XYZ file of C-alpha atoms in Angstrom:
631
model
C 135.526 -15.307 64.536
C 134.610 -15.307 68.235
C 137.590 -16.172 70.237
C 136.631 -19.975 71.951
C 137.472 -19.594 75.743
C 136.759 -22.081 78.771
C 134.702 -19.688 81.248
C 135.707 -19.874 85.068
C 132.420 -21.421 87.057
C 132.121 -18.157 88.815
C 131.626 -16.229 85.437
C 129.244 -19.156 84.392
C 127.334 -18.056 87.815
C 127.566 -14.391 86.561
C 126.012 -15.032 83.164
C 123.249 -17.051 84.722
C 122.362 -13.761 87.100
C 122.906 -11.368 83.835
C 120.282 -13.762 82.086
C 117.751 -13.175 84.854
C 118.377 -9.584 84.566
C 119.920 -9.381 88.064
C 122.939 -7.378 89.276
C 125.660 -9.092 90.767
C 128.552 -9.251 93.087
C 131.763 -11.101 92.543
C 133.244 -11.593 96.217
C 136.896 -13.052 95.965
C 139.676 -13.362 98.567
C 143.034 -12.150 98.268
C 144.751 -13.601 95.467
C 141.801 -15.287 93.902
C 142.174 -13.806 90.342
C 139.289 -11.199 90.309
C 140.728 -9.364 87.891
C 140.878 -12.253 85.631
C 137.308 -12.741 86.124
C 136.580 -9.295 85.535
C 138.311 -9.416 82.175
C 136.665 -12.784 81.466
C 133.147 -11.028 82.086
C 133.873 -8.075 79.650
C 134.891 -10.185 76.765
C 132.148 -12.578 77.162
C 129.550 -9.772 77.522
C 130.935 -8.275 74.401
C 131.211 -11.581 72.561
C 127.254 -12.260 73.211
C 125.910 -8.679 72.861
C 128.267 -7.142 69.865
C 126.532 -3.860 69.381
C 126.416 -3.397 73.292
C 128.569 -0.935 74.988
C 130.534 -1.816 78.380
C 131.664 0.516 80.862
C 134.022 -0.564 83.522
C 135.275 1.645 86.264
C 138.033 1.084 88.746
C 139.936 2.899 91.562
C 143.103 4.184 90.084
C 144.783 4.994 86.635
C 147.005 2.331 86.697
C 144.231 -0.223 86.898
C 142.614 1.445 84.090
C 145.593 1.058 81.951
C 145.930 -2.570 82.754
C 142.405 -3.541 81.897
C 142.493 -1.573 78.672
C 145.699 -3.602 77.736
C 144.022 -6.899 78.676
C 140.662 -6.175 76.777
C 141.201 -3.866 73.697
C 137.695 -3.536 72.111
C 135.899 -0.052 70.512
C 132.844 -0.724 72.729
C 134.583 -0.826 76.123
C 135.066 2.382 77.883
C 137.584 1.991 81.115
C 138.136 4.796 83.503
C 138.247 5.936 87.070
C 135.039 6.306 88.870
C 135.463 9.988 89.129
C 136.045 10.513 85.547
C 133.055 8.254 84.440
C 130.841 10.276 86.767
C 132.263 13.567 85.378
C 131.370 12.301 81.885
C 127.955 11.593 82.500
C 127.011 15.037 84.111
C 129.329 17.669 82.401
C 127.366 18.517 79.672
C 124.513 19.584 81.691
C 125.686 23.033 82.817
C 122.061 24.230 83.610
C 121.356 21.300 86.192
C 124.714 21.275 87.434
C 124.717 25.185 88.279
C 121.271 24.770 89.942
C 122.828 21.678 92.018
C 125.924 23.411 93.004
C 123.699 26.357 94.524
C 121.547 23.833 96.291
C 124.289 22.252 97.678
C 126.156 25.281 98.983
C 123.084 26.658 100.461
C 122.552 23.298 102.291
C 124.200 23.626 105.724
C 124.001 19.933 106.006
C 126.177 19.018 103.167
C 129.187 20.001 105.208
C 131.608 19.303 102.293
C 130.259 22.050 99.974
C 128.145 24.271 102.025
C 129.821 27.784 101.909
C 130.445 30.089 104.975
C 129.135 32.815 102.185
C 125.752 31.090 101.720
C 122.917 31.602 100.685
C 123.845 32.284 97.221
C 121.664 33.375 94.729
C 120.265 31.002 91.934
C 122.261 32.706 89.187
C 125.622 32.662 91.336
C 127.309 30.464 88.594
C 126.058 32.192 85.434
C 128.931 34.466 85.454
C 131.615 31.690 84.508
C 131.484 31.163 80.744
C 132.781 27.738 80.764
C 130.296 26.525 83.602
C 131.352 24.063 86.479
C 134.522 22.441 85.786
C 136.167 19.382 87.305
C 139.829 20.252 88.316
C 142.686 18.922 90.743
C 141.639 21.861 93.064
C 138.649 23.518 94.625
C 137.399 26.670 94.464
C 133.674 26.818 94.682
C 133.134 30.679 94.214
C 134.845 29.876 90.660
C 132.928 26.806 89.678
C 135.989 24.444 90.117
C 135.075 21.173 92.339
C 137.551 18.386 93.011
C 137.189 14.742 93.929
C 134.948 14.834 96.846
C 132.739 17.622 95.691
C 132.380 15.429 92.054
C 131.200 12.530 94.016
C 128.211 14.566 96.250
C 127.381 16.440 93.088
C 126.762 13.383 90.922
C 124.739 11.623 93.858
C 122.458 14.868 94.101
C 121.884 14.766 90.220
C 121.225 11.035 90.084
C 118.792 11.195 92.519
C 116.779 14.180 91.012
C 117.250 14.096 87.298
C 115.931 10.452 86.000
C 116.873 11.701 82.450
C 120.733 10.986 83.643
C 119.602 7.413 84.239
C 117.960 6.963 81.156
C 120.918 8.340 79.303
C 123.535 6.276 80.893
C 121.514 3.132 80.476
C 120.977 3.841 76.728
C 124.727 4.238 76.460
C 126.051 1.124 78.666
C 124.066 -2.259 78.634
C 126.928 -3.340 81.195
C 128.478 -1.339 83.907
C 131.172 -3.103 85.861
C 133.099 -1.566 89.107
C 136.192 -2.937 90.106
C 137.382 -2.812 93.750
C 133.798 -1.980 94.716
C 134.606 -2.155 98.538
C 136.758 1.187 97.854
C 134.095 2.974 96.348
C 131.977 5.746 98.310
C 128.496 4.591 99.270
C 127.149 7.751 97.169
C 128.603 6.034 94.294
C 126.990 2.697 95.020
C 123.658 4.328 95.783
C 123.665 5.806 92.008
C 124.062 2.443 90.550
C 121.905 0.395 92.886
C 119.021 2.703 93.566
C 118.894 6.147 91.587
C 119.406 4.147 88.230
C 116.145 2.176 89.381
C 114.066 5.423 88.463
C 114.771 4.681 84.708
C 112.310 2.159 83.192
C 115.352 1.316 81.126
C 117.210 -2.125 81.376
C 121.117 -2.575 82.081
C 123.218 -4.635 84.554
C 125.282 -3.400 87.205
C 128.662 -5.915 88.186
C 130.481 -5.537 91.318
C 133.859 -6.916 91.761
C 136.115 -7.067 95.030
C 136.451 -8.265 98.595
C 135.147 -7.006 101.405
C 138.051 -8.180 103.581
C 140.300 -5.739 101.519
C 138.133 -2.679 102.405
C 141.013 -0.571 103.666
C 140.023 3.060 102.740
C 138.281 4.926 105.256
C 135.871 6.534 102.630
C 134.938 3.196 100.829
C 131.603 1.548 101.427
C 132.985 -1.790 102.663
C 130.770 -3.902 101.726
C 127.220 -4.381 99.852
C 125.377 -6.369 102.828
C 122.933 -3.269 103.032
C 121.809 -3.783 99.523
C 121.237 -7.788 99.754
C 118.669 -7.760 102.864
C 114.983 -7.023 103.083
C 112.245 -8.164 100.651
C 114.263 -7.354 97.128
C 117.956 -8.214 96.681
C 119.409 -5.681 94.755
C 122.536 -7.407 93.904
C 123.173 -11.520 93.884
C 126.290 -12.343 95.215
C 128.682 -14.962 93.521
C 131.793 -16.184 95.784
C 135.195 -17.240 94.062
C 136.684 -19.197 96.876
C 139.934 -20.337 95.150
C 143.551 -18.841 96.165
C 146.091 -18.933 93.304
C 148.348 -16.806 95.101
C 149.409 -17.756 98.811
C 151.082 -21.127 99.976
C 148.929 -23.369 102.032
C 150.223 -22.000 105.559
C 149.088 -18.272 104.645
C 145.748 -19.182 103.296
C 144.811 -21.165 106.551
C 146.163 -17.905 108.572
C 143.980 -15.598 106.170
C 141.130 -17.602 106.670
C 141.337 -17.344 110.492
C 141.428 -13.358 109.883
C 138.437 -13.039 107.654
C 135.080 -12.318 109.499
C 132.601 -12.394 106.528
C 132.374 -16.295 105.928
C 134.338 -16.543 102.605
C 136.611 -19.592 103.268
C 139.480 -19.988 100.484
C 140.907 -23.075 99.414
C 143.968 -23.446 97.174
C 143.188 -23.617 93.330
C 143.274 -26.825 91.788
C 144.963 -25.171 88.647
C 148.378 -26.901 88.373
C 149.300 -23.682 86.546
C 148.278 -21.532 89.593
C 151.507 -19.558 90.953
C 151.090 -21.091 94.311
C 151.317 -24.807 92.641
C 154.334 -26.767 92.388
C 154.484 -30.441 91.086
C 150.551 -30.381 91.269
C 150.726 -29.548 94.827
C 150.071 -26.350 96.707
C 153.132 -24.868 98.249
C 153.422 -25.317 102.088
C 155.261 -21.694 102.538
C 156.472 -20.340 105.917
C 155.005 -18.000 108.410
C 156.465 -16.873 111.645
C 155.495 -14.369 114.129
C 158.346 -12.730 116.181
C 158.349 -10.478 119.102
C 160.641 -8.746 121.486
C 161.076 -6.873 124.542
C 165.139 -6.440 124.160
C 165.566 -6.239 120.383
C 164.534 -3.930 117.889
C 163.412 -4.725 114.361
C 166.786 -4.188 112.918
C 168.403 -6.592 114.956
C 165.525 -9.095 114.461
C 165.913 -8.869 110.510
C 169.517 -10.464 111.361
C 168.303 -13.664 112.650
C 167.908 -17.107 111.171
C 164.278 -16.365 110.518
C 165.588 -14.106 107.763
C 167.993 -16.510 105.916
C 167.906 -16.425 102.167
C 165.747 -12.749 102.098
C 167.338 -10.061 100.069
C 165.954 -6.500 101.048
C 167.979 -5.184 98.361
C 165.940 -6.836 95.719
C 162.453 -4.810 96.211
C 160.392 -7.216 93.705
C 160.735 -9.900 95.551
C 161.049 -8.697 99.305
C 158.698 -6.111 101.324
C 158.876 -4.441 104.795
C 155.276 -3.292 105.182
C 154.770 -0.535 107.786
C 151.578 1.489 108.685
C 152.465 5.111 107.856
C 154.897 6.718 105.517
C 156.092 8.540 108.505
C 157.442 5.364 109.847
C 159.291 4.325 106.532
C 160.941 8.022 105.980
C 163.898 7.696 108.486
C 164.691 4.211 107.150
C 164.488 5.102 103.614
C 166.246 8.178 104.035
C 163.514 11.025 103.259
C 162.787 12.102 106.928
C 163.399 15.949 106.646
C 161.240 15.993 103.765
C 158.114 14.478 104.999
C 158.540 16.523 108.142
C 158.585 19.969 106.126
C 155.163 18.661 104.360
C 153.360 17.079 107.255
C 154.911 18.597 110.309
C 155.700 22.305 109.942
C 155.397 23.494 113.351
C 154.835 27.356 112.243
C 151.492 26.093 109.893
C 150.336 24.062 112.703
C 150.331 26.828 115.323
C 148.421 28.961 112.673
C 146.128 26.060 112.201
C 145.320 26.247 116.241
C 144.801 30.220 115.933
C 142.378 29.852 113.125
C 140.450 27.088 114.949
C 140.309 29.312 117.917
C 139.024 32.154 115.750
C 136.321 30.075 114.369
C 135.066 28.641 117.380
C 134.978 32.264 119.084
C 133.452 33.822 116.144
C 135.849 36.370 116.034
C 136.670 39.078 113.513
C 140.077 39.583 112.244
C 140.867 42.764 110.485
C 142.545 42.451 107.086
C 145.743 44.295 108.059
C 146.811 42.459 110.890
C 150.168 40.633 110.597
C 150.460 36.870 111.426
C 152.615 38.125 114.640
C 150.010 40.799 115.660
C 147.410 38.166 115.576
C 149.558 35.465 117.351
C 150.523 37.881 119.977
C 146.709 38.846 120.897
C 145.158 35.162 120.469
C 148.048 33.177 121.753
C 147.330 33.069 125.252
C 143.942 32.210 124.714
C 144.539 28.876 122.640
C 146.465 27.219 125.373
C 147.353 27.954 129.103
C 150.915 28.248 128.205
C 152.359 30.628 125.811
C 152.873 28.444 122.672
C 154.379 31.491 120.887
C 156.887 31.925 123.656
C 157.464 28.302 123.032
C 158.304 29.015 119.172
C 160.519 31.950 119.528
C 162.719 30.029 122.260
C 163.404 27.681 119.775
C 166.120 28.791 117.323
C 164.969 26.563 114.462
C 161.121 27.236 114.682
C 161.962 31.174 115.451
C 163.918 31.165 111.909
C 160.856 29.689 110.526
C 158.531 32.113 112.300
C 160.418 35.330 111.310
C 159.984 34.295 107.591
C 156.104 34.576 108.354
C 155.351 36.779 111.175
C 155.280 40.044 109.225
C 152.926 38.774 106.450
C 149.407 39.466 106.713
C 147.413 36.777 108.733
C 145.095 36.768 105.663
C 147.801 35.466 103.668
C 149.280 33.069 106.152
C 145.981 31.504 107.205
C 145.621 30.271 103.588
C 149.156 28.464 103.621
C 148.558 24.878 103.477
C 151.214 21.608 103.332
C 150.008 18.306 103.182
C 152.325 15.113 102.739
C 150.268 13.826 100.110
C 151.752 16.754 97.716
C 155.039 15.064 98.320
C 154.329 11.321 98.678
C 151.044 10.760 96.483
C 152.372 8.063 94.180
C 149.370 8.102 91.417
C 151.125 8.704 88.187
C 150.367 12.068 86.174
C 150.892 12.354 82.554
C 152.786 15.499 82.270
C 151.446 15.827 78.539
C 147.941 16.173 79.650
C 147.156 18.886 82.448
C 143.550 17.729 82.375
C 144.086 14.169 83.719
C 142.918 14.183 87.371
C 145.029 11.492 89.823
C 148.101 12.814 91.160
C 148.128 15.215 94.253
C 151.878 15.985 93.843
C 152.762 19.659 93.962
C 154.565 21.932 90.854
C 157.920 21.571 93.064
C 157.711 17.773 93.448
C 156.738 17.155 89.959
C 159.793 19.197 88.728
C 162.138 17.015 91.066
C 160.568 13.937 89.681
C 160.827 14.985 86.296
C 164.749 15.626 86.883
C 165.226 12.499 88.704
C 163.210 10.369 86.222
C 165.486 11.499 83.296
C 168.523 10.628 85.336
C 166.980 7.296 85.865
C 166.050 6.728 82.239
C 169.401 7.843 80.892
C 171.655 5.340 83.404
C 169.270 2.768 82.411
C 169.970 3.083 78.851
C 166.506 4.090 77.736
C 168.008 6.840 75.506
C 164.853 7.382 73.367
C 162.478 7.803 75.999
C 165.056 10.118 77.603
C 165.369 12.119 74.352
C 161.614 12.394 74.144
C 161.184 13.903 77.532
C 164.037 16.452 77.539
C 164.288 19.719 75.319
C 167.707 18.959 74.344
C 168.535 18.142 70.718
C 171.100 15.828 69.403
C 172.511 16.213 66.185
C 176.132 15.158 66.853
C 178.591 12.641 68.685
C 179.638 15.813 70.729
C 175.935 16.443 71.689
C 176.031 12.642 73.094
C 178.972 13.106 74.954
C 177.695 16.118 76.448
C 174.751 14.967 77.617
C 176.497 11.980 78.989
C 178.891 14.368 81.120
C 176.001 16.499 82.335
C 173.755 13.769 83.641
C 176.496 11.824 85.307
C 177.469 15.281 87.004
C 173.753 15.494 88.308
C 173.824 11.996 89.502
C 176.755 12.982 91.442
C 175.057 16.148 93.088
C 173.394 14.062 95.784
C 174.910 15.803 98.522
C 174.135 19.448 96.554
C 171.114 21.033 97.766
C 167.687 20.792 95.837
C 168.036 24.383 94.773
C 171.406 23.678 93.067
C 169.877 21.021 91.401
C 167.182 22.570 89.790
C 169.243 25.471 88.560
C 171.888 22.994 87.305
C 169.462 21.132 85.375
C 167.842 24.287 84.249
C 171.168 25.616 83.022
C 172.228 22.678 81.245
C 168.897 22.391 79.437
C 167.966 18.900 80.814
C 165.059 19.912 82.800
C 163.716 23.784 82.104
C 162.152 26.014 85.144
C 158.883 26.178 83.803
C 155.866 28.487 84.402
C 154.477 26.157 87.006
C 157.667 25.833 89.040
C 157.998 29.677 88.885
C 154.616 30.395 90.003
C 154.907 27.886 92.735
C 158.133 29.351 93.944
C 156.344 32.717 93.934
C 153.059 31.357 95.466
C 154.677 28.899 98.039
C 157.831 31.070 98.932
C 157.970 29.647 102.407
C 157.505 25.806 101.358
C 160.255 26.318 98.581
C 162.445 28.029 101.180
C 162.235 25.032 103.401
C 162.485 22.435 100.559
C 165.433 24.057 98.717
C 167.750 23.518 101.437
C 167.293 19.948 101.683
C 170.174 17.460 100.177
C 168.975 16.246 96.646
C 169.714 12.696 98.216
C 166.928 12.802 100.051
C 164.653 13.397 97.029
C 166.349 10.689 95.024
C 165.504 8.264 97.851
C 162.054 9.551 98.026
C 161.963 8.897 93.870
C 163.369 5.082 94.392
C 160.566 4.331 97.449
C 157.678 5.847 95.620
C 158.794 4.054 92.547
C 158.782 0.551 94.343
C 162.710 0.105 93.944
C 162.951 -0.215 97.809
C 162.304 -2.854 100.329
C 159.965 -0.357 101.963
C 156.065 0.131 101.548
C 153.088 1.249 103.526
C 150.420 -1.139 104.359
C 147.730 0.381 102.171
C 150.242 1.126 99.420
C 150.535 -2.794 98.554
C 146.930 -3.820 98.215
C 146.769 -6.031 94.839
C 150.514 -6.543 95.036
C 152.510 -9.738 95.968
C 155.845 -10.644 96.835
C 157.803 -13.645 97.597
C 159.078 -12.552 101.277
C 157.019 -9.989 103.264
C 157.788 -8.748 106.765
C 154.704 -6.897 108.519
C 155.840 -4.494 111.218
C 153.021 -4.353 113.671
C 153.569 -0.644 114.649
C 150.744 1.714 115.220
C 152.743 4.865 114.402
C 150.607 6.803 116.778
C 147.845 6.725 114.272
C 144.919 5.948 116.305
C 142.750 4.781 113.445
C 144.394 1.427 113.722
C 145.325 -0.504 117.085
C 147.235 -3.833 116.576
C 147.172 -4.544 120.220
C 143.329 -4.677 120.259
C 143.542 -6.818 116.989
C 144.895 -9.504 119.355
C 143.227 -9.003 122.730
C 140.261 -6.993 121.837
C 139.230 -3.618 123.353
C 138.538 -0.157 121.650
C 136.318 0.555 118.890
C 134.584 -1.744 116.926
C 135.539 0.579 113.868
C 139.083 0.596 114.560
C 139.203 -3.040 115.212
C 137.478 -3.972 111.968
C 139.851 -1.459 110.067
C 142.973 -3.041 111.839
C 141.954 -6.518 110.913
C 141.579 -5.746 107.574
C 144.687 -3.922 107.151
C 146.534 -6.938 108.752
C 144.798 -9.312 106.293
C 145.611 -7.496 103.370
C 149.458 -7.497 104.501
C 149.435 -11.186 105.304
C 148.128 -12.002 101.912
C 150.587 -10.201 99.725
C 153.068 -13.435 100.810
C 153.980 -15.933 97.933
C 156.255 -17.855 99.844
C 157.243 -16.545 103.210
C 155.528 -14.137 105.835
C 156.986 -12.900 109.134
C 155.105 -10.647 111.614
C 156.909 -8.699 113.983
C 155.205 -7.191 117.179
C 157.510 -5.064 119.492
C 157.052 -5.530 123.099
C 153.741 -7.305 123.091
C 151.733 -8.243 126.329
C 150.947 -11.673 127.177
C 147.595 -11.946 125.404
C 148.816 -10.954 122.166
C 151.538 -13.598 122.406
C 148.817 -16.079 123.336
C 146.226 -15.096 120.183
C 149.503 -14.936 117.878
C 149.998 -18.841 118.965
C 146.428 -19.231 118.264
C 146.488 -17.785 114.795
C 150.131 -18.812 113.783
C 150.572 -22.307 115.561
C 152.669 -22.423 118.834
C 155.541 -23.556 116.663
C 155.504 -20.648 114.511
C 155.991 -17.923 117.474
C 159.458 -16.951 118.741
C 160.838 -14.328 120.989
C 163.712 -12.646 119.703
C 166.376 -12.344 122.716
């Protein structure tokens, strides 16, 4: 028996497009319930076409699981965009190898073009497994990662109509969630390259152009909706089910695409109470003499509980701004601001720009000593060796071959990336955490499970066998001791957890220590408490979050700290008074829109030492009665 459901008006409009054979775009502002609409469309598509197969792509593995939980059907395939594209092309190894050779040999394709080009047509024939999609890149070994996959898929769909035929035969409907974060190459595949095939299917996009806050996303589909033929028809979803009326009014002032939201008329919507939309509160606070910490003690924050991370969030632009507040400052500086590797990067840049040939047997110090004076007028090397802390770091690397040091790379993504990774499946893509961070997460997660009395899950994830009451007592004592090792360094905790059998040192960690000894030597001296604080921050148990990380989330109380954090991709001053590049202004306005629309009850925006023009614009946006100086 087919389930009877009442379709939303926007979903009815979508199926009018589908009945006419048109691709569609559902545009909905923050809090409009786009995911609910997507689920309704998937269910209705299957109800009307029981034999048809539906593909749904979204941006994260977490979103994949959410949609799978809400629609459980054998004809539905849900995946990330990368995994979906790889599934379509991975079987065609002959064409894949030819495409890779062409892209490597094309200097216009900077992301793939190799310095070893040109390569022969049979370059990849030696690899029995062919081209493989991995978490890392090694073109000579045939390993591609996320960025290369997008380029490769675009190249192949543009050239091989057979791929479009096969995809259309497989899937009558292809739906793409959070389309605004999707790369233009991906959109071209579905709206341009698939048209080469005479077969029919429907492509549907769901998202919001004002929430396009990732640099490599397409942002909007305007270019595909102009000219003689509209490639995708727009359906607007203008209701808002999340925000109180004052936040909705502010958000409408921030939008630049003409979509105006109205409160939902559904009495069961979260932003309704007793049949009326909540008013909520919005405040713009600024100060020339007080900092944010003091501001949070004022009357405006009465009733806010910053210990309740599920209801209250302070949003900052970068992890670097959060790290000192959240307690993992040293860790992020190691991964993001290593002075020796930064210096090595300057040397590499100088070598490349000047076409220099460096003998393989030269040490890092020999190269640095020879090239340093040419890199900058002042001797950067002298500055390093005159600093006791930097000299210690430099001494660890100076006698290694430069050919080894130049390949060393540290990224804060390996530390703070919060995509989940299923440790039982090494083939799953998503997490960029390195082996050391994953090992530390496993230790702390086991502590967290035990202390929260999730004993069955704890036992499943550890190698300890429980066969007696004494075993249970021993485990309890070990976990309590581990949890009390906050002041011990990370190396001590790893060894203790291994010795007690809670979390064994495996081949991945051993290999990491061997291959990245410099990084490990730095991290192992840090107190374990810093990692514990990083763990609880990334798991959402702290009141802090980046402004990018919370897209899609919602909280009763939201504090937005308008600090650029020395990131020149955003400029909050220009947001209020103009100036700067149009691109930076657009990005800043979108991130501000996303932040403000997280609030379900109360929104406070803080700006330190603003110019008069900033205050004037704040009064226009927030209302004069909602703008206050903290003295």
